[in-house]
Coordinates of C-alpha atoms in Angstrom, one line a residue:
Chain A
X1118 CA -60.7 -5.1 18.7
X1119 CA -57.6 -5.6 16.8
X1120 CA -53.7 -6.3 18.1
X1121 CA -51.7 -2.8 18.5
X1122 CA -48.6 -1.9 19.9
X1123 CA -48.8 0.7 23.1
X1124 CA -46.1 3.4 23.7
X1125 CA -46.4 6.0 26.2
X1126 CA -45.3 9.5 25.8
X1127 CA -43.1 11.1 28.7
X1128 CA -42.6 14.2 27.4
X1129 CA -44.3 16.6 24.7
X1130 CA -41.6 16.0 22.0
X1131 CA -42.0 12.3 22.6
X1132 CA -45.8 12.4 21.8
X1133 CA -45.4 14.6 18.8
X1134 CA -42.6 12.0 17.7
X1135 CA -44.4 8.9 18.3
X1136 CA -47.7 10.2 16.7
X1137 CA -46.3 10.8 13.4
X1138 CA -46.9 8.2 11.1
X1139 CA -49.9 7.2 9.6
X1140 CA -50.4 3.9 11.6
X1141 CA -50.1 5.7 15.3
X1142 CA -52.6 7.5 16.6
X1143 CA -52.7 9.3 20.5
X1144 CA -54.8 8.2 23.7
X1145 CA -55.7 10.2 26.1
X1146 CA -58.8 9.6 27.7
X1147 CA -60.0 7.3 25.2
X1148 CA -63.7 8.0 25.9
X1149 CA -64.0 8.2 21.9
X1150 CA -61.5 6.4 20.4
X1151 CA -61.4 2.9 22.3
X1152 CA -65.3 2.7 21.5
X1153 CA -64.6 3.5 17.7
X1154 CA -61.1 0.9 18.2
X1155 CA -64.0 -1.9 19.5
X1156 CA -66.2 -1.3 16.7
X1157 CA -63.4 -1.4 14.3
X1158 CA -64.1 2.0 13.6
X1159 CA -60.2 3.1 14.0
X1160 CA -57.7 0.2 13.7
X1161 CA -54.4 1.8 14.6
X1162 CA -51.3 0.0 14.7
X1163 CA -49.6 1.8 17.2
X1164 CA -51.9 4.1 19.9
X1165 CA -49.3 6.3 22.1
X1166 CA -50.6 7.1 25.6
X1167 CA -49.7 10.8 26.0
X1168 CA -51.2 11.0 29.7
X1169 CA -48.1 11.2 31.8
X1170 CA -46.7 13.7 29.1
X1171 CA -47.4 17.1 30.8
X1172 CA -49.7 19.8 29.7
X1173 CA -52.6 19.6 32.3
X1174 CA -52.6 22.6 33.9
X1175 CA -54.9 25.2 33.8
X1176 CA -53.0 28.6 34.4
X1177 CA -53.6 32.1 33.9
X1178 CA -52.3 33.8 31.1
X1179 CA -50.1 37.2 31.0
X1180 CA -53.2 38.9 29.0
X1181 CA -55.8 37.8 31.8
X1182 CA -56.9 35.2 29.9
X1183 CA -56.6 31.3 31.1
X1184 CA -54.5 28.0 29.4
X1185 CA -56.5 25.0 29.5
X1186 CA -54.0 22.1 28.8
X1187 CA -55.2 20.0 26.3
X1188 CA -54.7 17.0 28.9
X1189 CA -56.7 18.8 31.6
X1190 CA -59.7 16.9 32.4
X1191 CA -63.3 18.3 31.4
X1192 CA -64.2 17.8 35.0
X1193 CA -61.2 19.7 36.2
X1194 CA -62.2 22.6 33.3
X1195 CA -65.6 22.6 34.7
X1196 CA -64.7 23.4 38.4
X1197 CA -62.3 25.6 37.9
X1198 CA -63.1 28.7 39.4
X1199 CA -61.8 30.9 37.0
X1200 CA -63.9 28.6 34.6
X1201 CA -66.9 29.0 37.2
X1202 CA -66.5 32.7 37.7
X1203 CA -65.6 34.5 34.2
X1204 CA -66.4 31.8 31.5
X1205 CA -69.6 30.0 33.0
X1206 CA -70.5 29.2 29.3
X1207 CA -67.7 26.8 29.1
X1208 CA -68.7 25.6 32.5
X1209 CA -72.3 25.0 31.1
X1210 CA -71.3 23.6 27.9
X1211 CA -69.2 20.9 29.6
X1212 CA -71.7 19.6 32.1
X1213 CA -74.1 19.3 29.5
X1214 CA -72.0 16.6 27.8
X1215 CA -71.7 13.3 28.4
X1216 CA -71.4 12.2 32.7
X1217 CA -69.9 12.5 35.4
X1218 CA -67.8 8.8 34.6
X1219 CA -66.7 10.2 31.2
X1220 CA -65.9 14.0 31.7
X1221 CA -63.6 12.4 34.9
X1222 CA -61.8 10.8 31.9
X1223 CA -62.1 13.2 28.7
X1224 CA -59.5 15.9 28.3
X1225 CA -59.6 19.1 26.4
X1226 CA -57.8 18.0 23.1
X1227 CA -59.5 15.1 22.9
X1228 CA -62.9 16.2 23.2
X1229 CA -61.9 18.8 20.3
X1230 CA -60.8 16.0 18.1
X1231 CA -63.8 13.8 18.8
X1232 CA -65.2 12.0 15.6
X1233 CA -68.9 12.2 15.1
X1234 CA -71.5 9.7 16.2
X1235 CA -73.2 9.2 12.8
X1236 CA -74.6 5.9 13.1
X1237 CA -73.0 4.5 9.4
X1238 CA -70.3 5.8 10.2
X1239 CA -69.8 3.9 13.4
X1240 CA -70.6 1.0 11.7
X1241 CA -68.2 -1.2 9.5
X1242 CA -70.7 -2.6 7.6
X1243 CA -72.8 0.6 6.0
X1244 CA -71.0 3.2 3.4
X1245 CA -69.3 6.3 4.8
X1246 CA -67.1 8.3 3.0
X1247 CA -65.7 9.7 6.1
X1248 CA -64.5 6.1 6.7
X1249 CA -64.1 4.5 3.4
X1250 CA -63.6 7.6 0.8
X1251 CA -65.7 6.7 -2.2
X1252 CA -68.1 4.2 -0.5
X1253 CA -71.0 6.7 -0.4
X1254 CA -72.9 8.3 2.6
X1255 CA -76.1 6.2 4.1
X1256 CA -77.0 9.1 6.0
X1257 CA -78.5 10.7 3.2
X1258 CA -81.8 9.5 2.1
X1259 CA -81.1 7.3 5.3
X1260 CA -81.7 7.3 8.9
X1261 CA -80.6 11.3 9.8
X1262 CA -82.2 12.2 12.6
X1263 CA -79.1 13.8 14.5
X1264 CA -77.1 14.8 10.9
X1265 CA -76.1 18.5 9.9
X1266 CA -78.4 21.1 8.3
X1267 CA -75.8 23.5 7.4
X1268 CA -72.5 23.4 5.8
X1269 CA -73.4 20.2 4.0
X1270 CA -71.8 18.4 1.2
X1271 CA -72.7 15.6 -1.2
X1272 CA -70.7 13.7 0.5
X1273 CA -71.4 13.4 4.1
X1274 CA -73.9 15.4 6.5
X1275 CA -72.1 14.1 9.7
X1276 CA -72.5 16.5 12.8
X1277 CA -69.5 17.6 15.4
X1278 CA -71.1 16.5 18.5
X1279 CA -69.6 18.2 20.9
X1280 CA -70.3 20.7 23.4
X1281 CA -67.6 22.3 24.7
X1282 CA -66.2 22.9 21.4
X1283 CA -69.0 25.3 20.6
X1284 CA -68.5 27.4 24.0
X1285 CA -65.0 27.7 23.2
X1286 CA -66.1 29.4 19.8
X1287 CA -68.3 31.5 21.2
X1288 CA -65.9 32.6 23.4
X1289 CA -63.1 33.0 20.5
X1290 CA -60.8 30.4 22.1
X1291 CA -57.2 29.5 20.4
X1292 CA -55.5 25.6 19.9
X1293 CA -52.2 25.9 20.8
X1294 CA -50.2 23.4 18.5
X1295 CA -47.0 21.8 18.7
X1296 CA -45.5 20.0 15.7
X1297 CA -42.9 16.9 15.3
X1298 CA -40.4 19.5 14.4
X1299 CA -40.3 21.6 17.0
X1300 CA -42.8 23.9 15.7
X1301 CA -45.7 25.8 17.0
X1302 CA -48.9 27.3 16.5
X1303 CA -51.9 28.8 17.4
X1304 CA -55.2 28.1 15.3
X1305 CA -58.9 30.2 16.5
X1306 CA -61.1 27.3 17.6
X1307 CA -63.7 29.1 15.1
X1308 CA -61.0 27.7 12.1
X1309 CA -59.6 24.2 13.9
X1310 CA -62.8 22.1 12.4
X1311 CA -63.2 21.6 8.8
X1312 CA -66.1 21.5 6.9
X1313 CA -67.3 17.6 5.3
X1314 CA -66.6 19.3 1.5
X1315 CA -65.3 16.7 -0.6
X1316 CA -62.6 15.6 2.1
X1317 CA -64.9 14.2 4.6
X1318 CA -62.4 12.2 6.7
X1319 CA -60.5 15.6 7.3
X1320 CA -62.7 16.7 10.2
X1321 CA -59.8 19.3 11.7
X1322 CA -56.5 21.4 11.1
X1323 CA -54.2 19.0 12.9
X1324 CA -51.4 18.0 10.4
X1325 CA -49.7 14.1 10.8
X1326 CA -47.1 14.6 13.9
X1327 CA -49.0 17.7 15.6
X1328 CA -50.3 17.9 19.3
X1329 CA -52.6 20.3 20.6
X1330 CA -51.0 21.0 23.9
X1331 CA -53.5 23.9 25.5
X1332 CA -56.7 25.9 24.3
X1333 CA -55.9 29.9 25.3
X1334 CA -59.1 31.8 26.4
X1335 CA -58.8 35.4 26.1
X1336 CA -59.6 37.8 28.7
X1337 CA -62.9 37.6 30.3
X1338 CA -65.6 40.0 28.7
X1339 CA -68.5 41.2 30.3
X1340 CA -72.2 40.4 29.8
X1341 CA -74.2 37.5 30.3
X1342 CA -73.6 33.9 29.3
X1343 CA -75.9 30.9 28.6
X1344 CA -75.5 27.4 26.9
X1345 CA -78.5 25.8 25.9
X1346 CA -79.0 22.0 24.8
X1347 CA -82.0 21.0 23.4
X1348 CA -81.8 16.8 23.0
X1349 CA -84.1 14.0 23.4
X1350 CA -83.3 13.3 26.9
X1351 CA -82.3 15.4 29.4
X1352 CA -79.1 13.7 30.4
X1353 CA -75.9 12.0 28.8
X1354 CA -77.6 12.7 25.2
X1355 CA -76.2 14.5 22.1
X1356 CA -76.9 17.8 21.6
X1357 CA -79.9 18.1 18.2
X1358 CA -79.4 22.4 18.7
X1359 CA -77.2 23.9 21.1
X1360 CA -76.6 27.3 21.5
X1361 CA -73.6 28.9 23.6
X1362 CA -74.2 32.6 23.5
X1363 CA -72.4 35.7 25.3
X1364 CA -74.5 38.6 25.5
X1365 CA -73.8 41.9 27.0
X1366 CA -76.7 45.1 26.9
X1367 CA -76.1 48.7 27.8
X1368 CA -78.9 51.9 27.6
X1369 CA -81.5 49.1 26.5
X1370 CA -79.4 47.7 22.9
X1371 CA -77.0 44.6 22.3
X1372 CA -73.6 45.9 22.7
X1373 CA -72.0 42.7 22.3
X1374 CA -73.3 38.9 20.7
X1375 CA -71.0 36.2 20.8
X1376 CA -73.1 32.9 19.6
X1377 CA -71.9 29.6 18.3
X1378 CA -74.5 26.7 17.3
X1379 CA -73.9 23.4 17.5
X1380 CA -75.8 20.2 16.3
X1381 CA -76.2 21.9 13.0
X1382 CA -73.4 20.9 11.6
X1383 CA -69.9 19.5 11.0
X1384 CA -68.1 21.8 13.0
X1385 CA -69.4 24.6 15.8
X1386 CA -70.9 27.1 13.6
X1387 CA -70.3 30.7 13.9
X1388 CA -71.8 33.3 11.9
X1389 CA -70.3 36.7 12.0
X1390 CA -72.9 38.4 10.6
X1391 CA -75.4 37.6 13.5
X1392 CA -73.3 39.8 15.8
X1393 CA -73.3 42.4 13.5
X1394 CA -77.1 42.7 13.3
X1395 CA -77.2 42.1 17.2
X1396 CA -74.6 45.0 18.2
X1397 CA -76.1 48.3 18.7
X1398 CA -80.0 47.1 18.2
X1399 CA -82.6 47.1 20.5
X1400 CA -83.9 43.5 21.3
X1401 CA -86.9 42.5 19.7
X1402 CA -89.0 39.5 18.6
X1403 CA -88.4 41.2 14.5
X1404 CA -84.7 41.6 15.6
X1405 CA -84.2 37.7 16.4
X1406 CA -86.1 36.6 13.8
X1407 CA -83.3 38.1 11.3
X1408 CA -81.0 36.5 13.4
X1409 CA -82.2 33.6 12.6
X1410 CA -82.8 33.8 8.9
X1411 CA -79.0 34.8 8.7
X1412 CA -78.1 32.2 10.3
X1413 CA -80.2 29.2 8.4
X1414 CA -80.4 31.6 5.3
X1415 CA -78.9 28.6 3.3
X1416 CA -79.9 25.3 6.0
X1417 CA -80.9 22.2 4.0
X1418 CA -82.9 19.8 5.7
X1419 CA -82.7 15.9 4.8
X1420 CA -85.8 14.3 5.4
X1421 CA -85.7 13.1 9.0
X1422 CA -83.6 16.3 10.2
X1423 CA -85.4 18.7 8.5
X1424 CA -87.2 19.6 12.2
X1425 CA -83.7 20.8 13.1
X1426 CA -84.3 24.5 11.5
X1427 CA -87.5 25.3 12.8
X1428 CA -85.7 24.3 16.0
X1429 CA -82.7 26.2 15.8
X1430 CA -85.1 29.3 15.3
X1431 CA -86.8 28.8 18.2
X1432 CA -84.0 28.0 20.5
X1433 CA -81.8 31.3 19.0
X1434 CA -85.3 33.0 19.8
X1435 CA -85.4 32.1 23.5
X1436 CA -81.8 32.4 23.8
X1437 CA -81.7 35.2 22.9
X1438 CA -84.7 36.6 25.0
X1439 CA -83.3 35.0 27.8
X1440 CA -80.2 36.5 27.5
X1441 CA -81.2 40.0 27.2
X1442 CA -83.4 39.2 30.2
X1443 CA -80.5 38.2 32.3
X1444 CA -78.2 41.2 31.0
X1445 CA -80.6 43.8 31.7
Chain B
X796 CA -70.6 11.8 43.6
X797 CA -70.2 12.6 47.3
X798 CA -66.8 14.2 47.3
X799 CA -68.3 16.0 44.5
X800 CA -71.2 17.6 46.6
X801 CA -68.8 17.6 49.8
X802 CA -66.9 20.1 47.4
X803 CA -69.8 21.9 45.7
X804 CA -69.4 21.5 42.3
X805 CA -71.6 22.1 39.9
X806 CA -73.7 20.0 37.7
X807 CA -76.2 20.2 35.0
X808 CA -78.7 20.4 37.1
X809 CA -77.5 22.9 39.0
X810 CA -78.5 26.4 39.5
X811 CA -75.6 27.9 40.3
X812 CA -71.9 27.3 39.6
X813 CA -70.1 28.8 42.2
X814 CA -72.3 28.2 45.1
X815 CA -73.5 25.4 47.5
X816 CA -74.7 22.9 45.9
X817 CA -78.1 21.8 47.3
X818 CA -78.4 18.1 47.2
X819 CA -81.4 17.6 45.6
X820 CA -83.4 14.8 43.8
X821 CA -82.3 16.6 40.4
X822 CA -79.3 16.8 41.6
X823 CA -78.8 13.1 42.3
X824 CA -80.6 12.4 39.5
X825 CA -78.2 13.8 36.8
X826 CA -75.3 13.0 38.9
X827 CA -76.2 9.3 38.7
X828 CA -76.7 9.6 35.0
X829 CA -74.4 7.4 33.3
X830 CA -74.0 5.1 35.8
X831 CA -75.0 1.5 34.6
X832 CA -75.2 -0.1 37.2
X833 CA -78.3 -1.7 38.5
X834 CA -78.5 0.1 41.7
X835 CA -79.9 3.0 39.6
X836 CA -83.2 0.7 39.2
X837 CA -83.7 0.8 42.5
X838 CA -86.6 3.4 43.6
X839 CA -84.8 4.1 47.1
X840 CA -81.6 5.3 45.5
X841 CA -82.0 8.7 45.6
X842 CA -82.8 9.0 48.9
X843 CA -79.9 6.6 49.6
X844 CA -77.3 8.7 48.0
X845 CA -79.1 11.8 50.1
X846 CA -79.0 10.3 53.4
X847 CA -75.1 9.1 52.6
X848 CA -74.4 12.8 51.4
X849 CA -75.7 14.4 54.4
X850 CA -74.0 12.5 56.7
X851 CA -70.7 13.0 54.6
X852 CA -71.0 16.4 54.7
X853 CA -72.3 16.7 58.1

């Protein structure tokens, strides 16, 4: 690990203050960045601790909804009873990821700006343009087990690993952002990752000198919800599909289908369209079949990912039947 | 991991989120996950951690 300089953040303003600038970056849990800062990964000059700087609450909002402060911790999200009680996908989602250990220490904004666990890019001494714009990507034609099958671009197939990420798309979740200046804004969780495109290292919407301070959840919606991780082991492993869906039936047809996918690729995917071909149909093996070839309509596999979209089938298959199983 | 199951929260491996939490070999199991320490070797651990739960929350 390299020599930095440490600041801590008291207030909001502060963080937002002493994050701009390219050479600073923010701590909060550090469950992410202080392995990436060992492995030379990330080699900031300055890392400002914004723990004691407020924003940790979880409160209910005005329109029924809840504000989940982006230092709250995942455990605290987890056990929250509203969490528990009217958004158990998020509950789900979280205790999927990671342990106990490292959920008591991960907070909500960081575990939306966690980087992905690519293995070249984690590693200093194999090209990644994520890393090193213009050094290539290894992960094509190399080892890509755990890389993206959608959303792709020449220059990097890295996935967004995370879990709870993907529940708070399904669930149409909004960053709340404050800037340097004073500024705010709210950005839909469904638009706050970018795609690799031809700016790899740009992995979200946050701009040099903004802080996410909360993640809004609208008002609870009725129906069932389920997260499911498929992953080599089942505990403390990344996700290869995951599925968070919200499903509500009435008089025997979908009347509502929320579903993000993770695993697939560089950000939580959500495709629209698969809730229009859900809403007012009657379940059926045919009906989540086209489902399916919506979503992977244009899924590319890479050798030693290409299992990934045969899987993703399946899982949105028994999701799905699950789902309407439980609403019914 | 016992204040945890003294307050019923959930985990992975649970069934429900919102109810009690019955402690479990899957339960201990996935709550233990993570942990690196050696004690997770051992093959008595997991009634260990039961019998220490129990009497915590008895």
């Amino acid at each position: 690990m390299r020599s930095f300089q440490y600041e801590r953040a008291r207030t909001l303003g502060d963080a937002a203050r002493l994050v701009a600038g390219a050479d600073a970056m923010a701590i909060a849990g550090g469950t992410n960045l202080l392995d990436l800062m060992k492995l030379q990964v990330e080699t900031p000059g300055e890392l400002v601790d914004i723990n004691r700087a407020g924003f940790a609450e979880i409160e209910d909002t005005d329109d029924g909804g809840l504000r989940i402060g982006a230092l709250a911790t995942n455990t605290a999200t987890a056990v929250h009873p509203r969490v528990r009680s009217d958004y158990p996908v998020l509950a789900r989602a979280i205790l999927a990821g990671a342990t106990q250990q490292l959920r008591n220490k991960a907070t909500t904004g960081g575990n939306l700006c966690q980087r992905t666990r690519c293995f070249y890019f984690m590693n200093i001494d194999q090209p990644c343009n994520k890393r090193e714009p213009g050094s290539g990507c290894g992960a094509i034609d190399g080892v890509a087990k755990l890389h993206a099958v959608l959303g792709t671009s020449d220059e990097c197939i890295a996935t967004y690993p995370g879990d709870m990420a993907v529940a708070l798309s399904a669930l149409d979740a909004t960053v709340q952002i404050a800037s340097v200046d004073g500024a705010e804004r709210s950005v839909p969780v469904r638009d706050f990752h970018c795609l690799p495109g031809d700016t790899p290292w740009r992995e979200n919407v946050l701009e040099d000198g903004e802080v996410i301070t909360a993640v809004t959840l609208p008002a609870p919606v009725a129906g069932v919800q389920l997260y499911r991780k498929v992953r080599e082991r089942s505990s403390y492993a990344f996700a290869l599909v995951s599925i968070a869906a919200i499903v509500e039936m009435r008089d025997g047809v979908i009347a509502r289908a929320d579903l993000s996918f993770g695993g697939l690729a560089h950000k939580p995917w959500h495709e629209p369209r698969i809730s229009d071909l859900l809403e007012g149909a009657a379940p059926s093996a045919e009906l989540y079949d086209a489902a399916a070839d919506l979503l992977l309509e244009d899924a590319r596999g890479y050798g030693e990912n290409d299992f990934k979209i045969p899987l993703a089938r399946r899982t949105l298959h028994a999701v799905l039947a699950q789902a309407v199983e439980d609403a019914a | 991991m016992l204040e945890e199951l003294a307050n019923d929260w959930p985990s992975d491996a649970s069934d429900d989120l919102e109810g009690k939490i019955e402690i479990s070999g899957e339960e201990i199991r996935e709550r233990m996950s993570g942990n690196l320490c050696r004690c997770g070797a051992y093959a008595n651990i997991v009634a260990a951690i039961r019998d220490a739960a129990t009497e915590t929350s008895a």
